[in-house]
mmCIF file of C-alpha atoms and ligand atoms in Angstrom:
data_model
loop_
_atom_site.group_PDB
_atom_site.id
_atom_site.type_symbol
_atom_site.label_atom_id
_atom_site.label_comp_id
_atom_site.label_asym_id
_atom_site.label_seq_id
_atom_site.Cartn_x
_atom_site.Cartn_y
_atom_site.Cartn_z
ATOM 1 C CA MET U 1 -5.130 9.769 -13.006
ATOM 2 C CA ILE U 2 -6.378 6.176 -12.860
ATOM 3 C CA THR U 3 -7.440 5.035 -16.317
ATOM 4 C CA LYS U 4 -10.280 2.648 -17.129
ATOM 5 C CA LYS U 5 -7.747 0.175 -18.481
ATOM 6 C CA TRP U 6 -5.878 0.256 -15.217
ATOM 7 C CA MET U 7 -9.079 -0.355 -13.334
ATOM 8 C CA VAL U 8 -9.902 -3.374 -15.461
ATOM 9 C CA SER U 9 -6.476 -4.826 -14.840
ATOM 10 C CA CYS U 10 -7.145 -4.445 -11.131
ATOM 11 C CA PHE U 11 -10.465 -6.232 -11.295
ATOM 12 C CA ALA U 12 -9.361 -9.497 -9.727
ATOM 13 C CA PHE U 13 -7.513 -7.564 -7.076
ATOM 14 C CA MET U 14 -10.609 -5.573 -6.231
ATOM 15 C CA LEU U 15 -12.792 -8.639 -6.054
ATOM 16 C CA ALA U 16 -10.595 -9.815 -3.236
ATOM 17 C CA MET U 17 -11.495 -6.629 -1.371
ATOM 18 C CA VAL U 18 -15.094 -7.738 -1.055
ATOM 19 C CA PHE U 19 -13.944 -10.377 1.372
ATOM 20 C CA VAL U 20 -11.943 -7.974 3.450
ATOM 21 C CA LEU U 21 -14.779 -5.744 4.482
ATOM 22 C CA SER U 22 -17.371 -8.440 4.670
ATOM 23 C CA GLY U 23 -15.267 -9.925 7.428
ATOM 24 C CA CYS U 24 -13.749 -12.890 5.580
ATOM 25 C CA GLY U 25 -10.377 -11.221 5.558
ATOM 26 C CA LYS U 26 -10.343 -10.572 9.283
ATOM 27 C CA THR U 27 -7.353 -11.758 11.108
ATOM 28 C CA ALA U 28 -7.334 -12.961 14.687
ATOM 29 C CA GLN U 29 -6.263 -10.281 17.100
ATOM 30 C CA THR U 30 -3.387 -10.683 19.420
ATOM 31 C CA GLY U 31 -4.513 -11.277 22.967
ATOM 32 C CA GLY U 32 -4.261 -8.645 25.732
ATOM 33 C CA GLY U 33 -1.154 -6.662 26.474
ATOM 34 C CA ALA U 34 0.908 -9.388 28.060
ATOM 35 C CA ALA U 35 4.132 -8.556 26.280
ATOM 36 C CA SER U 36 4.513 -4.793 26.605
ATOM 37 C CA ALA U 37 7.900 -3.565 25.554
ATOM 38 C CA PRO U 38 9.834 -2.221 28.493
ATOM 39 C CA ALA U 39 9.203 1.460 29.033
ATOM 40 C CA GLY U 40 11.920 3.976 29.667
ATOM 41 C CA SER U 41 14.256 3.200 26.772
ATOM 42 C CA PRO U 42 16.578 6.107 25.956
ATOM 43 C CA ALA U 43 14.480 6.832 22.891
ATOM 44 C CA ALA U 44 11.407 7.429 25.057
ATOM 45 C CA SER U 45 12.496 11.047 25.364
ATOM 46 C CA SER U 46 11.653 11.511 21.682
ATOM 47 C CA ALA U 47 8.044 10.514 22.334
ATOM 48 C CA PRO U 48 5.558 12.904 20.738
ATOM 49 C CA SER U 49 4.135 13.677 24.150
ATOM 50 C CA GLY U 50 7.307 13.665 26.165
ATOM 51 C CA THR U 51 5.789 11.188 28.586
ATOM 52 C CA THR U 52 6.323 7.484 28.898
ATOM 53 C CA ALA U 53 3.532 5.054 28.200
ATOM 54 C CA ALA U 54 3.115 2.735 31.143
ATOM 55 C CA GLY U 55 0.994 -0.054 29.704
ATOM 56 C CA GLY U 56 -2.431 -0.971 28.305
ATOM 57 C CA GLY U 57 -4.533 2.032 27.380
ATOM 58 C CA SER U 58 -2.020 4.769 28.043
ATOM 59 C CA ALA U 59 -1.362 5.598 24.407
ATOM 60 C CA LEU U 60 -5.033 6.381 23.886
ATOM 61 C CA ASP U 61 -5.105 8.646 26.968
ATOM 62 C CA GLU U 62 -1.956 10.360 25.771
ATOM 63 C CA ILE U 63 -3.395 10.986 22.274
ATOM 64 C CA LYS U 64 -6.534 12.496 23.780
ATOM 65 C CA LYS U 65 -4.571 14.658 26.193
ATOM 66 C CA ARG U 66 -2.248 15.816 23.437
ATOM 67 C CA GLY U 67 -5.175 16.426 21.073
ATOM 68 C CA LYS U 68 -3.231 15.122 18.114
ATOM 69 C CA LEU U 69 -2.665 11.748 16.453
ATOM 70 C CA VAL U 70 0.916 11.100 15.329
ATOM 71 C CA VAL U 71 0.911 8.609 12.454
ATOM 72 C CA GLY U 72 3.782 6.939 10.624
ATOM 73 C CA VAL U 73 3.057 6.836 6.894
ATOM 74 C CA LYS U 74 4.923 6.186 3.665
ATOM 75 C CA TYR U 75 6.191 9.157 1.644
ATOM 76 C CA ASP U 76 7.368 7.017 -1.292
ATOM 77 C CA THR U 77 4.342 4.943 -2.251
ATOM 78 C CA LYS U 78 1.978 6.340 -4.858
ATOM 79 C CA LEU U 79 -1.711 5.612 -4.123
ATOM 80 C CA PHE U 80 -1.006 4.910 -0.412
ATOM 81 C CA GLY U 81 1.357 7.594 0.873
ATOM 82 C CA LEU U 82 3.324 9.813 -1.479
ATOM 83 C CA LYS U 83 4.863 13.195 -0.771
ATOM 84 C CA ASN U 84 3.854 15.552 -3.544
ATOM 85 C CA PRO U 85 7.128 17.037 -4.813
ATOM 86 C CA THR U 86 5.467 20.343 -5.731
ATOM 87 C CA GLY U 87 3.091 21.164 -2.889
ATOM 88 C CA GLY U 88 4.834 19.045 -0.250
ATOM 89 C CA GLU U 89 1.612 17.424 1.004
ATOM 90 C CA VAL U 90 1.545 13.693 1.590
ATOM 91 C CA GLU U 91 -1.334 11.987 -0.193
ATOM 92 C CA GLY U 92 -2.888 8.561 -0.604
ATOM 93 C CA PHE U 93 -5.232 5.906 0.692
ATOM 94 C CA ASP U 94 -3.350 5.406 3.971
ATOM 95 C CA ILE U 95 -3.211 9.171 4.540
ATOM 96 C CA ASP U 96 -6.973 9.526 4.130
ATOM 97 C CA ILE U 97 -7.553 6.585 6.476
ATOM 98 C CA ALA U 98 -5.274 8.309 9.024
ATOM 99 C CA LYS U 99 -7.211 11.586 8.735
ATOM 100 C CA ALA U 100 -10.546 9.754 9.042
ATOM 101 C CA LEU U 101 -9.275 8.042 12.214
ATOM 102 C CA ALA U 102 -8.217 11.412 13.652
ATOM 103 C CA LYS U 103 -11.738 12.634 13.003
ATOM 104 C CA GLU U 104 -13.259 9.595 14.741
ATOM 105 C CA ILE U 105 -10.917 9.668 17.730
ATOM 106 C CA LEU U 106 -10.377 13.437 18.187
ATOM 107 C CA GLY U 107 -13.299 14.950 16.291
ATOM 108 C CA ASP U 108 -11.181 16.708 13.671
ATOM 109 C CA GLU U 109 -9.205 15.252 10.768
ATOM 110 C CA LYS U 110 -6.716 18.113 11.098
ATOM 111 C CA LYS U 111 -5.657 16.942 14.546
ATOM 112 C CA ILE U 112 -2.933 14.830 13.023
ATOM 113 C CA GLU U 113 0.798 14.851 12.453
ATOM 114 C CA LEU U 114 2.298 12.646 9.738
ATOM 115 C CA LYS U 115 5.831 11.306 10.034
ATOM 116 C CA GLU U 116 7.692 9.441 7.334
ATOM 117 C CA VAL U 117 8.401 5.758 7.891
ATOM 118 C CA THR U 118 9.916 3.177 5.586
ATOM 119 C CA SER U 119 9.283 -0.554 5.734
ATOM 120 C CA LYS U 120 12.444 -0.924 7.792
ATOM 121 C CA THR U 121 12.026 2.016 10.191
ATOM 122 C CA ARG U 122 8.330 1.720 11.008
ATOM 123 C CA ILE U 123 8.448 -0.748 13.929
ATOM 124 C CA PRO U 124 11.530 0.872 15.553
ATOM 125 C CA MET U 125 9.815 4.281 15.329
ATOM 126 C CA LEU U 126 6.726 2.848 17.014
ATOM 127 C CA ASP U 127 8.857 1.237 19.710
ATOM 128 C CA ASN U 128 10.632 4.568 20.292
ATOM 129 C CA LYS U 129 7.234 6.235 20.617
ATOM 130 C CA GLU U 130 8.021 8.669 17.820
ATOM 131 C CA ILE U 131 4.616 7.701 16.413
ATOM 132 C CA ASP U 132 1.326 6.469 17.902
ATOM 133 C CA MET U 133 0.570 4.113 15.037
ATOM 134 C CA ILE U 134 1.700 2.899 11.636
ATOM 135 C CA ILE U 135 -0.618 3.210 8.637
ATOM 136 C CA ALA U 136 1.829 2.275 5.904
ATOM 137 C CA THR U 137 0.949 -0.654 3.587
ATOM 138 C CA MET U 138 1.867 -2.947 6.448
ATOM 139 C CA THR U 139 0.973 -6.622 6.212
ATOM 140 C CA ILE U 140 -0.306 -8.401 9.304
ATOM 141 C CA THR U 141 1.978 -11.378 9.907
ATOM 142 C CA ASP U 142 2.429 -13.745 12.849
ATOM 143 C CA GLU U 143 6.030 -12.613 13.211
ATOM 144 C CA ARG U 144 5.045 -8.942 13.411
ATOM 145 C CA LYS U 145 2.206 -9.746 15.824
ATOM 146 C CA LYS U 146 4.903 -10.629 18.340
ATOM 147 C CA GLN U 147 6.128 -7.025 18.119
ATOM 148 C CA VAL U 148 2.998 -4.880 17.645
ATOM 149 C CA GLU U 149 -0.771 -4.864 18.076
ATOM 150 C CA PHE U 150 -2.639 -4.865 14.764
ATOM 151 C CA SER U 151 -6.078 -3.513 13.929
ATOM 152 C CA ASP U 152 -8.519 -5.538 11.859
ATOM 153 C CA VAL U 153 -7.655 -5.821 8.168
ATOM 154 C CA TYR U 154 -8.380 -2.547 6.354
ATOM 155 C CA PHE U 155 -7.050 -3.444 2.901
ATOM 156 C CA LYS U 156 -6.061 -6.634 1.141
ATOM 157 C CA ALA U 157 -3.249 -6.918 -1.388
ATOM 158 C CA GLY U 158 -1.072 -9.706 -2.770
ATOM 159 C CA GLN U 159 2.567 -9.807 -3.821
ATOM 160 C CA SER U 160 3.267 -9.543 -7.535
ATOM 161 C CA LEU U 161 5.943 -8.546 -10.063
ATOM 162 C CA LEU U 162 6.575 -5.345 -12.004
ATOM 163 C CA VAL U 163 8.580 -5.563 -15.250
ATOM 164 C CA LYS U 164 9.383 -3.409 -18.249
ATOM 165 C CA LYS U 165 6.855 -4.142 -21.005
ATOM 166 C CA GLY U 166 8.200 -6.888 -23.286
ATOM 167 C CA SER U 167 10.184 -8.543 -20.494
ATOM 168 C CA PRO U 168 10.572 -12.344 -20.762
ATOM 169 C CA ILE U 169 9.377 -12.507 -17.139
ATOM 170 C CA LYS U 170 5.632 -13.174 -17.245
ATOM 171 C CA SER U 171 5.172 -14.707 -13.801
ATOM 172 C CA ILE U 172 7.100 -15.900 -10.755
ATOM 173 C CA ALA U 173 7.841 -19.174 -12.589
ATOM 174 C CA ASP U 174 10.166 -17.199 -14.910
ATOM 175 C CA ILE U 175 12.452 -16.135 -12.070
ATOM 176 C CA LYS U 176 15.549 -18.287 -12.486
ATOM 177 C CA LYS U 177 19.051 -18.457 -11.078
ATOM 178 C CA GLY U 178 20.679 -15.116 -11.709
ATOM 179 C CA THR U 179 17.432 -13.165 -12.169
ATOM 180 C CA LYS U 180 17.893 -9.853 -10.382
ATOM 181 C CA VAL U 181 14.861 -9.034 -8.265
ATOM 182 C CA LEU U 182 14.532 -5.598 -6.655
ATOM 183 C CA ALA U 183 12.727 -5.161 -3.338
ATOM 184 C CA VAL U 184 12.619 -2.963 -0.233
ATOM 185 C CA LYS U 185 14.351 -3.656 3.085
ATOM 186 C CA GLY U 186 12.108 -4.676 5.952
ATOM 187 C CA SER U 187 9.227 -5.752 3.710
ATOM 188 C CA THR U 188 7.465 -9.086 3.585
ATOM 189 C CA SER U 189 8.214 -8.944 -0.152
ATOM 190 C CA VAL U 190 11.888 -9.753 0.483
ATOM 191 C CA ILE U 191 11.093 -12.681 2.771
ATOM 192 C CA ASN U 192 8.462 -14.081 0.392
ATOM 193 C CA ILE U 193 10.529 -13.862 -2.784
ATOM 194 C CA LYS U 194 13.533 -15.498 -1.091
ATOM 195 C CA ALA U 195 11.270 -18.339 0.037
ATOM 196 C CA LYS U 196 9.510 -18.791 -3.308
ATOM 197 C CA SER U 197 12.462 -18.185 -5.658
ATOM 198 C CA PRO U 198 15.539 -19.144 -3.643
ATOM 199 C CA ASP U 199 17.781 -18.949 -6.732
ATOM 200 C CA ALA U 200 16.992 -15.299 -7.425
ATOM 201 C CA THR U 201 19.458 -12.532 -6.621
ATOM 202 C CA VAL U 202 17.515 -10.128 -4.407
ATOM 203 C CA LEU U 203 18.723 -6.510 -4.291
ATOM 204 C CA GLU U 204 17.290 -4.502 -1.394
ATOM 205 C CA PHE U 205 16.614 -0.754 -1.363
ATOM 206 C CA ASP U 206 15.581 1.678 1.383
ATOM 207 C CA ASN U 207 12.309 2.744 -0.214
ATOM 208 C CA TYR U 208 10.023 2.122 -3.172
ATOM 209 C CA GLN U 209 11.012 5.129 -5.253
ATOM 210 C CA ASP U 210 14.676 4.066 -5.072
ATOM 211 C CA ALA U 211 13.749 0.513 -6.062
ATOM 212 C CA PHE U 212 11.662 1.747 -8.984
ATOM 213 C CA SER U 213 14.453 4.089 -10.125
ATOM 214 C CA ALA U 214 16.839 1.116 -10.052
ATOM 215 C CA LEU U 215 14.453 -0.928 -12.202
ATOM 216 C CA LYS U 216 14.225 1.941 -14.682
ATOM 217 C CA ALA U 217 18.022 2.229 -14.706
ATOM 218 C CA GLY U 218 18.276 -1.447 -15.664
ATOM 219 C CA GLN U 219 19.778 -2.577 -12.346
ATOM 220 C CA GLY U 220 17.293 -5.439 -12.066
ATOM 221 C CA ASP U 221 14.958 -7.633 -14.098
ATOM 222 C CA THR U 222 11.866 -7.183 -11.957
ATOM 223 C CA LEU U 223 10.641 -5.359 -8.872
ATOM 224 C CA THR U 224 8.517 -7.252 -6.384
ATOM 225 C CA THR U 225 6.075 -6.066 -3.750
ATOM 226 C CA ASP U 226 2.313 -5.779 -3.210
ATOM 227 C CA ASN U 227 0.279 -5.453 -6.411
ATOM 228 C CA ALA U 228 -1.424 -2.359 -4.960
ATOM 229 C CA ILE U 229 1.956 -0.598 -4.717
ATOM 230 C CA LEU U 230 3.046 -1.818 -8.158
ATOM 231 C CA TYR U 231 -0.146 -0.384 -9.706
ATOM 232 C CA GLY U 232 0.935 2.988 -8.357
ATOM 233 C CA MET U 233 4.281 2.604 -10.155
ATOM 234 C CA MET U 234 2.491 1.601 -13.355
ATOM 235 C CA ALA U 235 0.509 4.814 -13.085
ATOM 236 C CA GLN U 236 3.817 6.712 -12.829
ATOM 237 C CA ASP U 237 5.358 5.120 -15.939
ATOM 238 C CA LYS U 238 3.358 3.348 -18.641
ATOM 239 C CA ASN U 239 6.425 1.426 -19.864
ATOM 240 C CA TYR U 240 6.091 -0.876 -16.866
ATOM 241 C CA GLU U 241 3.451 -3.488 -16.108
ATOM 242 C CA VAL U 242 2.385 -5.919 -13.411
ATOM 243 C CA VAL U 243 2.647 -9.548 -14.569
ATOM 244 C CA GLY U 244 1.362 -12.892 -13.270
ATOM 245 C CA GLU U 245 -1.097 -13.617 -10.506
ATOM 246 C CA PRO U 246 -0.442 -12.423 -6.952
ATOM 247 C CA PHE U 247 1.493 -15.169 -5.163
ATOM 248 C CA THR U 248 0.896 -14.179 -1.522
ATOM 249 C CA ASP U 249 -1.837 -12.662 0.668
ATOM 250 C CA GLU U 250 -0.938 -9.278 2.139
ATOM 251 C CA PRO U 251 -3.719 -8.129 4.484
ATOM 252 C CA TYR U 252 -2.926 -4.604 5.702
ATOM 253 C CA GLY U 253 -3.372 -3.653 9.342
ATOM 254 C CA ILE U 254 -2.780 -0.528 11.407
ATOM 255 C CA ALA U 255 0.014 -1.259 13.865
ATOM 256 C CA MET U 256 0.128 0.049 17.420
ATOM 257 C CA LYS U 257 2.654 -0.437 20.184
ATOM 258 C CA LYS U 258 2.563 -3.821 21.850
ATOM 259 C CA GLY U 259 0.187 -3.819 24.822
ATOM 260 C CA GLU U 260 -1.857 -0.790 23.703
ATOM 261 C CA THR U 261 -5.087 -2.743 23.592
ATOM 262 C CA ALA U 262 -7.359 0.193 24.459
ATOM 263 C CA LEU U 263 -6.071 2.096 21.436
ATOM 264 C CA GLN U 264 -6.420 -1.055 19.350
ATOM 265 C CA GLY U 265 -10.078 -1.373 20.376
ATOM 266 C CA THR U 266 -10.746 2.288 19.610
ATOM 267 C CA VAL U 267 -9.114 1.989 16.180
ATOM 268 C CA ASN U 268 -11.165 -1.103 15.345
ATOM 269 C CA GLU U 269 -14.371 0.670 16.397
ATOM 270 C CA ALA U 270 -13.403 3.660 14.267
ATOM 271 C CA LEU U 271 -12.681 1.427 11.245
ATOM 272 C CA LYS U 272 -16.118 -0.172 11.616
ATOM 273 C CA LYS U 273 -17.688 3.271 11.754
ATOM 274 C CA LEU U 274 -15.853 4.351 8.590
ATOM 275 C CA GLN U 275 -17.268 1.312 6.842
ATOM 276 C CA SER U 276 -20.821 1.872 8.040
ATOM 277 C CA ASN U 277 -20.920 5.628 7.396
ATOM 278 C CA GLY U 278 -19.562 5.368 3.838
ATOM 279 C CA ALA U 279 -16.259 7.168 4.532
ATOM 280 C CA TYR U 280 -14.180 4.069 3.726
ATOM 281 C CA LYS U 281 -16.007 3.606 0.422
ATOM 282 C CA LYS U 282 -15.276 7.223 -0.569
ATOM 283 C CA ILE U 283 -11.577 6.871 0.248
ATOM 284 C CA TYR U 284 -11.416 3.562 -1.616
ATOM 285 C CA GLU U 285 -13.009 5.007 -4.729
ATOM 286 C CA LYS U 286 -10.778 8.058 -4.634
ATOM 287 C CA TRP U 287 -7.509 6.089 -4.644
ATOM 288 C CA ILE U 288 -8.155 2.548 -5.817
ATOM 289 C CA GLY U 289 -11.237 2.446 -8.020
ATOM 290 C CA GLN U 290 -14.603 0.800 -7.844
ATOM 291 C CA SER U 291 -15.538 0.151 -4.241
ATOM 292 C CA PRO U 292 -15.853 -3.423 -3.010
ATOM 293 C CA SER U 293 -19.203 -2.751 -1.326
HETATM 294 N N1 LIG H 1 2.877 -5.112 2.671
HETATM 295 C C1 LIG H 1 4.238 -5.507 2.641
HETATM 296 C C2 LIG H 1 4.908 -5.320 3.991
HETATM 297 O O1 LIG H 1 4.285 -4.958 4.920
HETATM 298 C C3 LIG H 1 5.029 -4.813 1.544
HETATM 299 C C4 LIG H 1 4.812 -3.324 1.485
HETATM 300 C C5 LIG H 1 5.729 -2.559 2.396
HETATM 301 O O2 LIG H 1 6.965 -2.718 2.286
HETATM 302 O O3 LIG H 1 5.223 -1.789 3.201
HETATM 303 O O4 LIG H 1 6.056 -5.562 4.176
#
């Protein structure tokens, strides 16, 4: 599925990974659970457990009691979380990380339920307690840290551009007034491109498959998001390529509800274990290519 050529083109990207797992990519954690969202919102009745989390540590207790981890993942993002149209399974790097966490926390990777999130719905679904955590190509940002607890960095990407081969756009410098840039609602990609190319016309879609379809239909000049996601699109259609150097840092973290610091600690311990026991390396090689370690 992933060709040698593709792997070579990802070389610089993969080099960056070395820093992630060696600790250089670690991001400071948010401090204790001072700012828990108020419990008892109307949506709390849709919680996977049917009970209301009361504060620090309760989500972890609830997961253990329930015996199942409910994880919000992408269904539209090849390599990270993509619903297979034939078999119906959801597959990718984030999915395998989710299963490995279920194994660490509950002793069985099958003790998991996956629910679809998009970039826009993922934090509201966490707040509504429809999911215990988000593992969905989600960048750790200061703004988002006000809303959720993040794990340590588990993957490092950078924003880039996807174009049809032969496009005059070769890098972000080629985005001019009137250039139509396609992106997905609720992503850092939208915020970043508006900041870096304020003259561009940004068209926002609900998910990555819709954005890619729009690019293929000629509705835009380029699609922008994390290079890791764009490589997945390249693998879906060889007429498209990633151009230019990444122009942002997008360190991915697992997001948990604000204040759930016990769960956050458990997830970080589990991630460390996956790195030391070789499970992370296997997942990395399966979906991305040559392992960073
Ligand atoms: N990593 C970026 C973000 O969290 C872009 C990918 C996505 O939309 O999930 O917004």
